[in-house]
Amino acid sequence: MPRQSIHQVLLNDLASARQDLQLIRFQDLVHTAINLLDSSSSDKDTDSQVSDSDSSTSGMSSDSSLSNFMVDTFMSLLETSEASFIAGLTLNHQILSFENTIVALMDEVEKSCYLAAHTKAPHAPQLQLLEEWCLNNDLKKFHCKLCVDPNIFASLIAKLENHPIFSNNSNNPQLPVSVQLTIFLNGVSHYGNGATMEDIAEWAGVSIGMVYKCYCRVMITLLQLHNDVIHFDPMEPEDQEEWDWAK
């Protein structure tokens, strides 16, 4: 049986609490209705008893006393019923308010991606080292990271930067094409633990999701511009084999 997510467990608990409140509310309404019916029956019994007493003592001087007793009894029952009814309404209002709070919490849980705040992972971008290596003519380190020479890297940027995939109408612009190409080349030129998105994200100082987007954009562009950006050296046997295989 698959394990339920924390989101789903919390939603189930809130739904169960809401059902319990609805049951309590229903039971309270039934209890209030029964009390009102009992009070109404008591009023009828009192009226009947007073009526019988009046008929049996119609000639006596105690009629006014019995009448006063009937009024006092009726008012006492009415006050008791009214107090119970008001208390029931107050409890019902509190239950409805609590239920609305639970519904609001369920909406927040369904809309939220994270139930607890996450600490932002530290990033230490090292992209500036590429420029420094170029200025110092340290091509070995540059080639170690991107597996291309600086002049080839610049040529690739010139061919890719005008592709529409690198432009959008959002208020948040994309990363420069040079940065996206750097992230892509660093990822595809390594393997194993050194090629994980987490490692690339820490090296470039971006999020893992941004690394994935850079991979997709650059790969789509390279495939569409395949013949313009990928060339095989006919003088190299290995390149010639690759070219024959690519055909």
Coordinates of N, CA and C in Angstrom, one line a residue:
M1 N 0.8 -1.2 0.0 CA 0.0 0.0 0.0 C 0.9 1.2 0.0
P2 N 0.7 2.2 -0.9 CA 1.5 3.3 -1.0 C 1.4 4.2 0.2
R3 N 2.4 4.8 0.6 CA 2.4 5.7 1.8 C 1.8 7.0 1.5
Q4 N 0.9 7.5 2.3 CA 0.2 8.8 2.1 C 1.2 9.9 2.4
S5 N 1.1 11.0 1.7 CA 1.9 12.2 1.9 C 1.4 12.9 3.1
I6 N 2.2 13.8 3.7 CA 1.9 14.5 4.8 C 0.7 15.4 4.5
H7 N 0.6 16.0 3.3 CA -0.5 16.8 2.9 C -1.8 16.0 3.0
Q8 N -1.8 14.8 2.4 CA -3.0 14.0 2.4 C -3.4 13.6 3.8
V9 N -2.5 13.3 4.7 CA -2.8 12.9 6.0 C -3.4 14.1 6.8
L10 N -2.9 15.3 6.6 CA -3.4 16.4 7.2 C -4.8 16.8 6.7
L11 N -5.0 16.6 5.4 CA -6.4 16.9 4.8 C -7.4 15.9 5.4
N12 N -7.0 14.6 5.5 CA -7.9 13.6 6.1 C -8.2 13.9 7.5
D13 N -7.3 14.4 8.3 CA -7.6 14.7 9.7 C -8.5 15.9 9.8
L14 N -8.3 16.9 8.9 CA -9.2 18.0 8.9 C -10.6 17.7 8.5
A15 N -10.7 16.8 7.5 CA -12.0 16.3 7.0 C -12.7 15.5 8.1
S16 N -12.0 14.7 8.9 CA -12.6 13.9 10.0 C -13.1 14.9 11.1
A17 N -12.3 15.9 11.4 CA -12.7 16.9 12.4 C -13.9 17.6 12.0
R18 N -14.0 17.9 10.7 CA -15.2 18.6 10.2 C -16.5 17.7 10.3
Q19 N -16.3 16.5 10.0 CA -17.4 15.5 10.1 C -17.9 15.4 11.6
D20 N -16.9 15.4 12.5 CA -17.2 15.3 13.9 C -18.0 16.6 14.4
L21 N -17.6 17.7 13.9 CA -18.3 19.0 14.2 C -19.7 18.9 13.7
Q22 N -19.9 18.5 12.5 CA -21.2 18.4 11.9 C -22.1 17.4 12.7
L23 N -21.6 16.3 13.1 CA -22.3 15.4 14.0 C -22.7 16.0 15.3
I24 N -21.8 16.8 15.9 CA -22.1 17.4 17.2 C -23.2 18.5 17.0
R25 N -23.1 19.2 15.9 CA -24.1 20.2 15.6 C -25.5 19.6 15.4
F26 N -25.5 18.5 14.6 CA -26.8 17.8 14.4 C -27.4 17.3 15.7
Q27 N -26.5 16.7 16.6 CA -27.0 16.2 17.9 C -27.5 17.3 18.7
D28 N -26.9 18.5 18.7 CA -27.3 19.6 19.5 C -28.6 20.1 19.0
L29 N -28.8 20.2 17.7 CA -30.1 20.7 17.2 C -31.2 19.7 17.5
V30 N -31.0 18.4 17.5 CA -32.0 17.4 17.9 C -32.3 17.6 19.4
H31 N -31.3 17.7 20.2 CA -31.5 17.9 21.6 C -32.3 19.1 21.9
T32 N -32.0 20.2 21.2 CA -32.8 21.5 21.4 C -34.2 21.3 21.0
A33 N -34.4 20.6 19.9 CA -35.8 20.4 19.4 C -36.6 19.5 20.4
I34 N -36.0 18.5 21.0 CA -36.6 17.6 21.9 C -37.0 18.5 23.2
N35 N -36.1 19.3 23.6 CA -36.4 20.1 24.8 C -37.6 21.1 24.6
L36 N -37.6 21.6 23.4 CA -38.7 22.5 23.0 C -40.1 21.8 23.0
L37 N -40.0 20.5 22.4 CA -41.2 19.7 22.4 C -41.7 19.3 23.8
D38 N -40.7 19.0 24.7 CA -41.0 18.7 26.1 C -41.6 19.9 26.8
S39 N -41.1 21.0 26.6 CA -41.6 22.2 27.2 C -43.0 22.5 26.7
S40 N -43.3 22.3 25.4 CA -44.6 22.5 24.9 C -45.6 21.6 25.5
S41 N -45.2 20.3 25.7 CA -46.1 19.3 26.3 C -46.4 19.7 27.7
S42 N -45.4 20.2 28.4 CA -45.6 20.6 29.8 C -46.5 21.7 29.9
D43 N -46.5 22.7 28.9 CA -47.4 23.8 28.9 C -48.8 23.3 28.7
K44 N -49.0 22.4 27.8 CA -50.3 21.9 27.5 C -50.9 21.2 28.8
D45 N -50.0 20.3 29.5 CA -50.5 19.6 30.7 C -50.9 20.6 31.7
T46 N -50.1 21.7 31.9 CA -50.4 22.7 32.9 C -51.7 23.4 32.6
D47 N -51.9 23.7 31.3 CA -53.2 24.4 30.9 C -54.3 23.5 31.2
S48 N -54.2 22.2 30.9 CA -55.3 21.2 31.1 C -55.6 21.1 32.6
Q49 N -54.5 21.0 33.4 CA -54.7 20.9 34.9 C -55.4 22.2 35.4
V50 N -55.0 23.3 35.0 CA -55.6 24.5 35.4 C -57.0 24.7 35.0
S51 N -57.3 24.2 33.8 CA -58.7 24.2 33.2 C -59.6 23.3 34.1
D52 N -59.1 22.1 34.4 CA -59.9 21.2 35.2 C -60.1 21.8 36.6
S53 N -59.1 22.5 37.1 CA -59.2 23.1 38.5 C -60.2 24.2 38.4
D54 N -60.2 25.0 37.3 CA -61.2 26.1 37.2 C -62.6 25.6 37.1
S55 N -62.8 24.5 36.4 CA -64.2 24.0 36.3 C -64.7 23.4 37.6
S56 N -63.8 22.8 38.4 CA -64.2 22.2 39.6 C -64.4 23.2 40.7
T57 N -63.7 24.4 40.6 CA -63.8 25.4 41.6 C -64.3 26.7 41.1
S58 N -65.3 26.6 40.1 CA -65.7 27.8 39.4 C -66.5 28.7 40.4
G59 N -67.0 28.2 41.5 CA -67.7 29.0 42.4 C -66.9 29.5 43.6
M60 N -65.7 29.1 43.6 CA -64.9 29.4 44.8 C -64.2 30.8 44.6
S61 N -63.7 31.3 45.7 CA -63.1 32.6 45.7 C -61.6 32.5 45.4
S62 N -61.1 31.3 45.2 CA -59.6 31.1 45.0 C -59.3 31.1 43.5
D63 N -60.2 31.6 42.6 CA -60.0 31.6 41.2 C -58.8 32.5 40.8
S64 N -58.7 33.6 41.5 CA -57.6 34.5 41.2 C -56.3 33.9 41.5
S65 N -56.2 33.2 42.6 CA -54.9 32.5 43.1 C -54.5 31.5 42.1
L66 N -55.4 30.7 41.6 CA -55.1 29.7 40.6 C -54.7 30.3 39.3
S67 N -55.3 31.4 38.9 CA -54.9 32.1 37.7 C -53.5 32.6 37.8
N68 N -53.2 33.2 38.9 CA -51.8 33.7 39.1 C -50.8 32.5 39.1
F69 N -51.2 31.4 39.7 CA -50.3 30.2 39.7 C -50.0 29.8 38.2
M70 N -51.1 29.7 37.4 CA -50.9 29.3 36.0 C -50.0 30.2 35.2
V71 N -50.2 31.5 35.4 CA -49.3 32.5 34.7 C -47.9 32.4 35.2
D72 N -47.7 32.2 36.5 CA -46.3 32.1 37.0 C -45.6 30.8 36.4
T73 N -46.4 29.7 36.4 CA -45.8 28.5 35.9 C -45.5 28.6 34.4
F74 N -46.4 29.2 33.6 CA -46.2 29.3 32.2 C -45.0 30.2 31.9
M75 N -44.8 31.3 32.6 CA -43.7 32.2 32.4 C -42.4 31.5 32.8
S76 N -42.4 30.7 33.8 CA -41.2 30.0 34.2 C -40.8 29.0 33.1
L77 N -41.7 28.2 32.6 CA -41.4 27.3 31.5 C -41.0 28.0 30.3
L78 N -41.6 29.2 30.0 CA -41.2 29.9 28.8 C -39.8 30.4 28.9
E79 N -39.4 30.9 30.1 CA -38.1 31.4 30.3 C -37.0 30.3 30.2
T80 N -37.4 29.1 30.8 CA -36.5 28.0 30.7 C -36.3 27.6 29.2
S81 N -37.3 27.5 28.4 CA -37.2 27.1 27.0 C -36.4 28.2 26.2
E82 N -36.7 29.4 26.5 CA -36.0 30.5 25.8 C -34.5 30.4 26.1
A83 N -34.2 30.2 27.4 CA -32.7 30.1 27.7 C -32.1 29.0 27.0
S84 N -32.8 27.8 27.0 CA -32.2 26.7 26.3 C -32.0 26.9 24.9
F85 N -33.0 27.6 24.3 CA -33.0 27.8 22.8 C -31.8 28.8 22.5
I86 N -31.7 29.8 23.3 CA -30.6 30.8 23.1 C -29.2 30.1 23.2
A87 N -29.1 29.3 24.3 CA -27.8 28.6 24.5 C -27.5 27.6 23.3
G88 N -28.6 27.0 22.8 CA -28.4 26.2 21.6 C -28.0 26.9 20.4
L89 N -28.5 28.1 20.2 CA -28.1 28.9 19.1 C -26.7 29.4 19.2
T90 N -26.3 29.7 20.4 CA -24.9 30.2 20.6 C -23.9 29.0 20.3
L91 N -24.2 27.8 20.8 CA -23.4 26.7 20.6 C -23.3 26.4 19.1
N92 N -24.5 26.5 18.4 CA -24.5 26.2 17.0 C -23.7 27.2 16.2
H93 N -23.7 28.5 16.6 CA -22.9 29.5 16.0 C -21.4 29.2 16.2
Q94 N -21.0 28.8 17.3 CA -19.6 28.5 17.6 C -19.1 27.3 16.8
I95 N -20.0 26.3 16.6 CA -19.6 25.1 15.8 C -19.5 25.5 14.4
L96 N -20.4 26.4 13.8 CA -20.3 26.9 12.5 C -19.0 27.6 12.2
S97 N -18.7 28.5 13.2 CA -17.4 29.3 13.1 C -16.2 28.4 13.1
F98 N -16.2 27.4 13.9 CA -15.1 26.4 14.0 C -15.0 25.6 12.7
E99 N -16.2 25.2 12.1 CA -16.2 24.5 10.9 C -15.7 25.3 9.7
N100 N -16.0 26.6 9.7 CA -15.5 27.5 8.7 C -14.0 27.6 8.7
T101 N -13.5 27.6 10.0 CA -12.0 27.7 10.2 C -11.3 26.4 9.6
I102 N -12.0 25.3 9.8 CA -11.4 24.0 9.3 C -11.4 24.0 7.8
V103 N -12.5 24.5 7.2 CA -12.6 24.6 5.7 C -11.5 25.5 5.2
A104 N -11.3 26.7 5.8 CA -10.2 27.6 5.4 C -8.8 26.9 5.5
L105 N -8.6 26.2 6.6 CA -7.3 25.5 6.7 C -7.1 24.4 5.6
M106 N -8.2 23.7 5.3 CA -8.1 22.7 4.2 C -7.7 23.4 2.9
D107 N -8.3 24.6 2.6 CA -8.0 25.3 1.4 C -6.5 25.7 1.4
E108 N -6.0 26.2 2.5 CA -4.6 26.6 2.6 C -3.7 25.4 2.4
V109 N -4.0 24.2 3.0 CA -3.2 23.0 2.8 C -3.2 22.6 1.4
E110 N -4.3 22.6 0.7 CA -4.4 22.2 -0.7 C -3.6 23.1 -1.6
K111 N -3.5 24.4 -1.3 CA -2.8 25.4 -2.1 C -1.3 25.4 -1.9
S112 N -0.9 25.0 -0.7 CA 0.5 25.2 -0.3 C 1.3 24.1 -0.8
C113 N 2.5 24.4 -1.2 CA 3.5 23.4 -1.7 C 4.3 22.8 -0.5
Y114 N 4.6 23.7 0.5 CA 5.3 23.2 1.6 C 4.6 23.6 2.9
L115 N 4.5 22.6 3.8 CA 3.8 22.9 5.1 C 4.7 23.6 6.1
A116 N 6.0 23.5 5.9 CA 6.9 24.2 6.8 C 7.9 25.0 6.0
A117 N 8.4 26.1 6.5 CA 9.4 26.9 5.8 C 10.7 26.1 5.6
H118 N 11.2 26.2 4.5 CA 12.5 25.5 4.2 C 13.7 26.5 4.2
T119 N 14.7 26.1 4.8 CA 15.9 27.0 4.8 C 16.6 27.0 3.5
K120 N 16.8 28.1 2.9 CA 17.4 28.2 1.6 C 18.8 27.7 1.6
A121 N 19.1 26.8 0.6 CA 20.4 26.1 0.5 C 21.4 27.2 0.1
P122 N 22.6 27.2 0.7 CA 23.6 28.1 0.3 C 24.2 27.8 -1.0
H123 N 24.4 28.8 -1.8 CA 25.0 28.7 -3.1 C 26.2 29.6 -3.2
A124 N 27.3 29.0 -3.8 CA 28.5 29.8 -4.0 C 28.9 29.8 -5.4
P125 N 28.3 30.7 -6.2 CA 28.6 30.7 -7.7 C 30.1 30.9 -8.0
Q126 N 30.5 30.1 -8.9 CA 31.9 30.1 -9.4 C 32.1 30.4 -10.8
L127 N 31.0 31.0 -11.4 CA 31.0 31.3 -12.9 C 32.1 32.3 -13.2
Q128 N 32.4 33.2 -12.2 CA 33.4 34.3 -12.5 C 34.8 33.7 -12.7
L129 N 35.0 32.5 -12.3 CA 36.3 31.8 -12.5 C 36.6 31.6 -13.9
L130 N 35.5 31.3 -14.7 CA 35.7 31.1 -16.1 C 36.3 32.3 -16.8
E131 N 35.8 33.4 -16.5 CA 36.4 34.7 -17.1 C 37.8 34.9 -16.6
E132 N 38.0 34.6 -15.4 CA 39.4 34.8 -14.8 C 40.4 33.9 -15.5
W133 N 39.9 32.6 -15.8 CA 40.8 31.7 -16.4 C 41.1 32.1 -17.9
C134 N 40.1 32.7 -18.5 CA 40.4 33.2 -19.9 C 41.4 34.3 -19.9
L135 N 41.2 35.3 -18.9 CA 42.1 36.4 -18.9 C 43.5 36.0 -18.5
N136 N 43.7 34.9 -17.7 CA 45.0 34.4 -17.3 C 45.5 33.4 -18.3
N137 N 44.7 33.1 -19.3 CA 45.1 32.1 -20.4 C 45.3 30.7 -19.7
D138 N 44.5 30.5 -18.7 CA 44.5 29.2 -18.1 C 43.5 28.3 -18.7
L139 N 43.8 27.8 -20.0 CA 42.8 27.1 -20.8 C 42.5 25.7 -20.2
K140 N 43.5 25.2 -19.5 CA 43.3 23.8 -19.0 C 42.2 23.7 -18.0
K141 N 42.1 24.7 -17.1 CA 41.0 24.7 -16.1 C 39.6 25.0 -16.8
F142 N 39.7 25.9 -17.8 CA 38.5 26.3 -18.6 C 38.0 25.0 -19.3
H143 N 38.9 24.3 -19.9 CA 38.5 23.1 -20.7 C 38.0 22.0 -19.8
C144 N 38.6 22.0 -18.6 CA 38.2 20.9 -17.6 C 36.8 21.1 -17.2
K145 N 36.3 22.3 -17.1 CA 34.9 22.6 -16.7 C 33.9 22.4 -17.8
L146 N 34.2 23.0 -19.0 CA 33.3 23.0 -20.1 C 33.6 22.1 -21.3
C147 N 34.8 21.6 -21.3 CA 35.3 20.7 -22.4 C 35.3 21.4 -23.7
V148 N 35.3 22.7 -23.8 CA 35.5 23.4 -25.0 C 36.5 24.6 -24.8
D149 N 37.0 25.0 -25.9 CA 37.9 26.2 -25.8 C 37.1 27.5 -25.7
P150 N 37.7 28.6 -25.2 CA 36.9 29.8 -25.0 C 36.4 30.3 -26.4
N151 N 37.2 30.2 -27.5 CA 36.7 30.7 -28.8 C 35.5 29.9 -29.3
I152 N 35.5 28.6 -29.0 CA 34.3 27.8 -29.4 C 33.1 28.2 -28.6
F153 N 33.4 28.4 -27.3 CA 32.3 28.8 -26.4 C 31.7 30.1 -26.9
A154 N 32.5 31.1 -27.2 CA 32.0 32.4 -27.7 C 31.2 32.2 -29.1
S155 N 31.7 31.3 -29.9 CA 31.0 31.0 -31.2 C 29.6 30.4 -30.9
L156 N 29.5 29.5 -30.0 CA 28.3 28.9 -29.7 C 27.3 29.9 -29.1
I157 N 27.7 30.8 -28.3 CA 26.8 31.8 -27.8 C 26.3 32.7 -28.9
A158 N 27.1 33.0 -29.9 CA 26.7 33.9 -31.0 C 25.6 33.2 -31.8
K159 N 25.7 31.8 -31.9 CA 24.7 31.1 -32.7 C 23.4 30.8 -32.0
L160 N 23.5 30.8 -30.6 CA 22.3 30.4 -29.8 C 21.6 31.6 -29.3
E161 N 22.2 32.7 -29.1 CA 21.6 33.8 -28.4 C 20.3 34.4 -29.0
N162 N 20.2 34.3 -30.3 CA 19.0 34.8 -31.0 C 17.8 33.9 -31.1
H163 N 18.0 32.7 -30.6 CA 16.9 31.7 -30.6 C 15.8 32.2 -29.7
P164 N 14.5 32.1 -30.2 CA 13.3 32.6 -29.4 C 13.1 31.9 -28.1
I165 N 13.7 30.7 -27.9 CA 13.5 30.0 -26.6 C 14.2 30.7 -25.5
F166 N 15.1 31.6 -25.8 CA 15.8 32.4 -24.7 C 15.2 33.7 -24.5
S167 N 14.0 34.0 -25.0 CA 13.3 35.3 -24.8 C 11.9 35.0 -24.2
N168 N 11.4 35.8 -23.4 CA 10.1 35.7 -22.9 C 9.5 37.1 -22.6
N169 N 8.2 37.1 -22.3 CA 7.6 38.4 -22.0 C 7.3 38.6 -20.5
S170 N 8.0 37.8 -19.7 CA 7.8 37.8 -18.2 C 8.6 39.0 -17.6
N171 N 8.1 39.4 -16.5 CA 8.8 40.5 -15.7 C 10.1 39.9 -15.1
N172 N 10.3 38.6 -15.1 CA 11.5 38.0 -14.6 C 12.3 37.5 -15.8
P173 N 13.3 38.2 -16.2 CA 14.1 37.8 -17.4 C 14.8 36.5 -17.1
Q174 N 15.2 35.8 -18.2 CA 16.0 34.6 -18.1 C 17.4 34.9 -17.8
L175 N 18.1 33.9 -17.4 CA 19.6 34.0 -17.2 C 20.2 34.3 -18.6
P176 N 21.3 35.0 -18.6 CA 22.0 35.2 -19.9 C 22.3 33.9 -20.6
V177 N 22.3 34.0 -21.9 CA 22.6 32.7 -22.7 C 23.9 32.1 -22.4
S178 N 24.9 33.0 -22.1 CA 26.2 32.5 -21.7 C 26.2 31.7 -20.4
V179 N 25.4 32.1 -19.5 CA 25.3 31.4 -18.2 C 24.5 30.0 -18.4
Q180 N 23.5 30.1 -19.2 CA 22.7 28.8 -19.5 C 23.6 27.8 -20.2
L181 N 24.3 28.3 -21.2 CA 25.2 27.4 -21.9 C 26.3 26.9 -21.0
T182 N 26.8 27.7 -20.1 CA 27.8 27.2 -19.2 C 27.3 26.1 -18.3
I183 N 26.1 26.3 -17.8 CA 25.5 25.3 -16.9 C 25.3 24.0 -17.7
F184 N 24.8 24.1 -19.0 CA 24.6 22.9 -19.8 C 25.9 22.2 -20.1
L185 N 26.9 22.9 -20.5 CA 28.2 22.3 -20.9 C 28.9 21.6 -19.7
N186 N 28.7 22.3 -18.5 CA 29.3 21.7 -17.3 C 28.6 20.4 -16.9
G187 N 27.3 20.3 -17.2 CA 26.6 19.1 -16.8 C 26.9 18.0 -17.8
V188 N 26.9 18.2 -19.1 CA 27.0 17.1 -20.1 C 28.5 16.7 -20.2
S189 N 29.4 17.5 -19.7 CA 30.8 17.1 -19.9 C 31.3 16.4 -18.7
H190 N 30.5 16.1 -17.7 CA 30.9 15.3 -16.5 C 29.9 14.1 -16.4
Y191 N 30.2 13.2 -15.5 CA 29.4 12.1 -15.3 C 29.6 11.7 -13.8
G192 N 28.7 10.8 -13.3 CA 28.7 10.4 -11.9 C 28.3 11.5 -11.0
N193 N 28.8 11.5 -9.8 CA 28.4 12.5 -8.8 C 28.7 13.9 -9.2
G194 N 29.7 14.1 -10.1 CA 30.0 15.5 -10.5 C 29.0 16.0 -11.5
A195 N 28.1 15.2 -12.0 CA 27.1 15.7 -13.0 C 25.7 15.8 -12.4
T196 N 25.6 15.6 -11.1 CA 24.3 15.7 -10.5 C 23.8 17.2 -10.5
M197 N 22.5 17.3 -10.6 CA 21.9 18.7 -10.6 C 22.2 19.5 -9.4
E198 N 22.3 18.8 -8.2 CA 22.6 19.5 -7.0 C 24.1 20.1 -7.1
D199 N 25.0 19.3 -7.6 CA 26.4 19.8 -7.7 C 26.5 20.9 -8.7
I200 N 25.8 20.8 -9.8 CA 25.8 21.9 -10.8 C 25.1 23.2 -10.2
A201 N 24.0 23.0 -9.5 CA 23.3 24.1 -8.9 C 24.2 24.9 -7.9
E202 N 24.9 24.1 -7.1 CA 25.8 24.8 -6.1 C 27.0 25.5 -6.8
W203 N 27.5 24.9 -7.9 CA 28.6 25.5 -8.6 C 28.2 26.8 -9.3
A204 N 27.0 26.8 -9.9 CA 26.5 27.9 -10.7 C 25.8 28.9 -9.8
G205 N 25.4 28.6 -8.5 CA 24.7 29.5 -7.7 C 23.3 29.7 -8.0
V206 N 22.6 28.6 -8.6 CA 21.2 28.7 -9.0 C 20.5 27.5 -8.3
S207 N 19.2 27.5 -8.6 CA 18.4 26.4 -8.0 C 18.4 25.2 -8.9
I208 N 18.0 24.1 -8.4 CA 18.0 22.8 -9.2 C 17.0 22.9 -10.4
G209 N 15.9 23.6 -10.1 CA 14.9 23.8 -11.2 C 15.5 24.6 -12.3
M210 N 16.3 25.6 -12.0 CA 16.9 26.4 -13.0 C 17.9 25.6 -13.8
V211 N 18.6 24.7 -13.2 CA 19.5 23.9 -13.9 C 18.8 23.0 -15.0
Y212 N 17.6 22.5 -14.5 CA 16.8 21.7 -15.4 C 16.3 22.5 -16.6
K213 N 15.9 23.7 -16.4 CA 15.4 24.6 -17.4 C 16.5 24.9 -18.4
C214 N 17.7 25.2 -17.9 CA 18.8 25.5 -18.8 C 19.2 24.3 -19.7
Y215 N 19.1 23.1 -19.1 CA 19.4 21.9 -19.9 C 18.4 21.8 -21.0
C216 N 17.1 22.0 -20.7 CA 16.1 21.8 -21.7 C 16.2 22.9 -22.8
R217 N 16.4 24.1 -22.5 CA 16.5 25.2 -23.5 C 17.7 25.0 -24.4
V218 N 18.9 24.7 -23.8 CA 20.1 24.6 -24.6 C 20.0 23.3 -25.5
M219 N 19.5 22.3 -25.0 CA 19.4 21.0 -25.7 C 18.4 21.2 -26.9
I220 N 17.3 21.8 -26.7 CA 16.3 22.1 -27.8 C 17.0 22.9 -28.9
T221 N 17.7 24.0 -28.5 CA 18.3 24.9 -29.4 C 19.4 24.1 -30.2
L222 N 20.2 23.3 -29.5 CA 21.3 22.6 -30.2 C 20.8 21.6 -31.2
L223 N 19.7 21.0 -30.9 CA 19.1 20.0 -31.8 C 18.5 20.7 -33.0
Q224 N 17.9 21.9 -32.8 CA 17.3 22.6 -34.0 C 18.4 23.2 -34.9
L225 N 19.6 23.5 -34.2 CA 20.7 24.1 -35.0 C 21.8 23.1 -35.2
H226 N 21.5 21.8 -35.2 CA 22.5 20.8 -35.2 C 23.6 20.9 -36.2
N227 N 23.2 21.1 -37.5 CA 24.2 21.2 -38.5 C 25.0 22.5 -38.5
D228 N 24.5 23.5 -37.8 CA 25.3 24.7 -37.7 C 26.3 24.8 -36.5
V229 N 26.0 24.0 -35.5 CA 26.8 24.0 -34.3 C 27.6 22.8 -34.0
I230 N 27.3 21.7 -34.7 CA 28.1 20.4 -34.5 C 28.8 20.1 -35.8
H231 N 30.1 20.0 -35.7 CA 30.9 19.7 -36.9 C 31.9 18.6 -36.5
F232 N 32.1 17.7 -37.5 CA 33.1 16.6 -37.3 C 34.3 16.9 -38.2
D233 N 35.5 16.7 -37.6 CA 36.7 16.9 -38.3 C 37.0 15.7 -39.3
P234 N 37.0 15.9 -40.6 CA 37.2 14.7 -41.5 C 38.5 14.1 -41.4
M235 N 39.5 14.8 -40.8 CA 40.8 14.3 -40.7 C 41.0 13.4 -39.5
E236 N 40.0 13.4 -38.6 CA 40.1 12.6 -37.4 C 39.3 11.3 -37.6
P237 N 39.9 10.1 -37.5 CA 39.1 8.9 -37.7 C 37.9 8.7 -36.8
E238 N 38.1 9.1 -35.5 CA 37.0 9.0 -34.6 C 35.8 9.9 -34.9
D239 N 36.2 11.1 -35.3 CA 35.1 12.0 -35.8 C 34.4 11.5 -37.0
Q240 N 35.2 10.9 -37.9 CA 34.6 10.4 -39.2 C 33.7 9.2 -38.8
E241 N 34.0 8.4 -37.9 CA 33.2 7.3 -37.5 C 31.9 7.9 -36.9
E242 N 32.0 8.9 -36.0 CA 30.8 9.5 -35.5 C 29.9 10.1 -36.5
W243 N 30.5 10.7 -37.5 CA 29.8 11.3 -38.6 C 29.0 10.3 -39.4
D244 N 29.7 9.2 -39.7 CA 29.1 8.1 -40.4 C 27.9 7.5 -39.6
W245 N 28.1 7.4 -38.3 CA 27.1 6.8 -37.4 C 25.9 7.8 -37.3
A246 N 26.2 9.1 -37.3 CA 25.1 10.1 -37.2 C 24.2 10.1 -38.5
K247 N 24.8 9.7 -39.6 CA 24.0 9.7 -40.8 C 22.9 8.7 -40.8

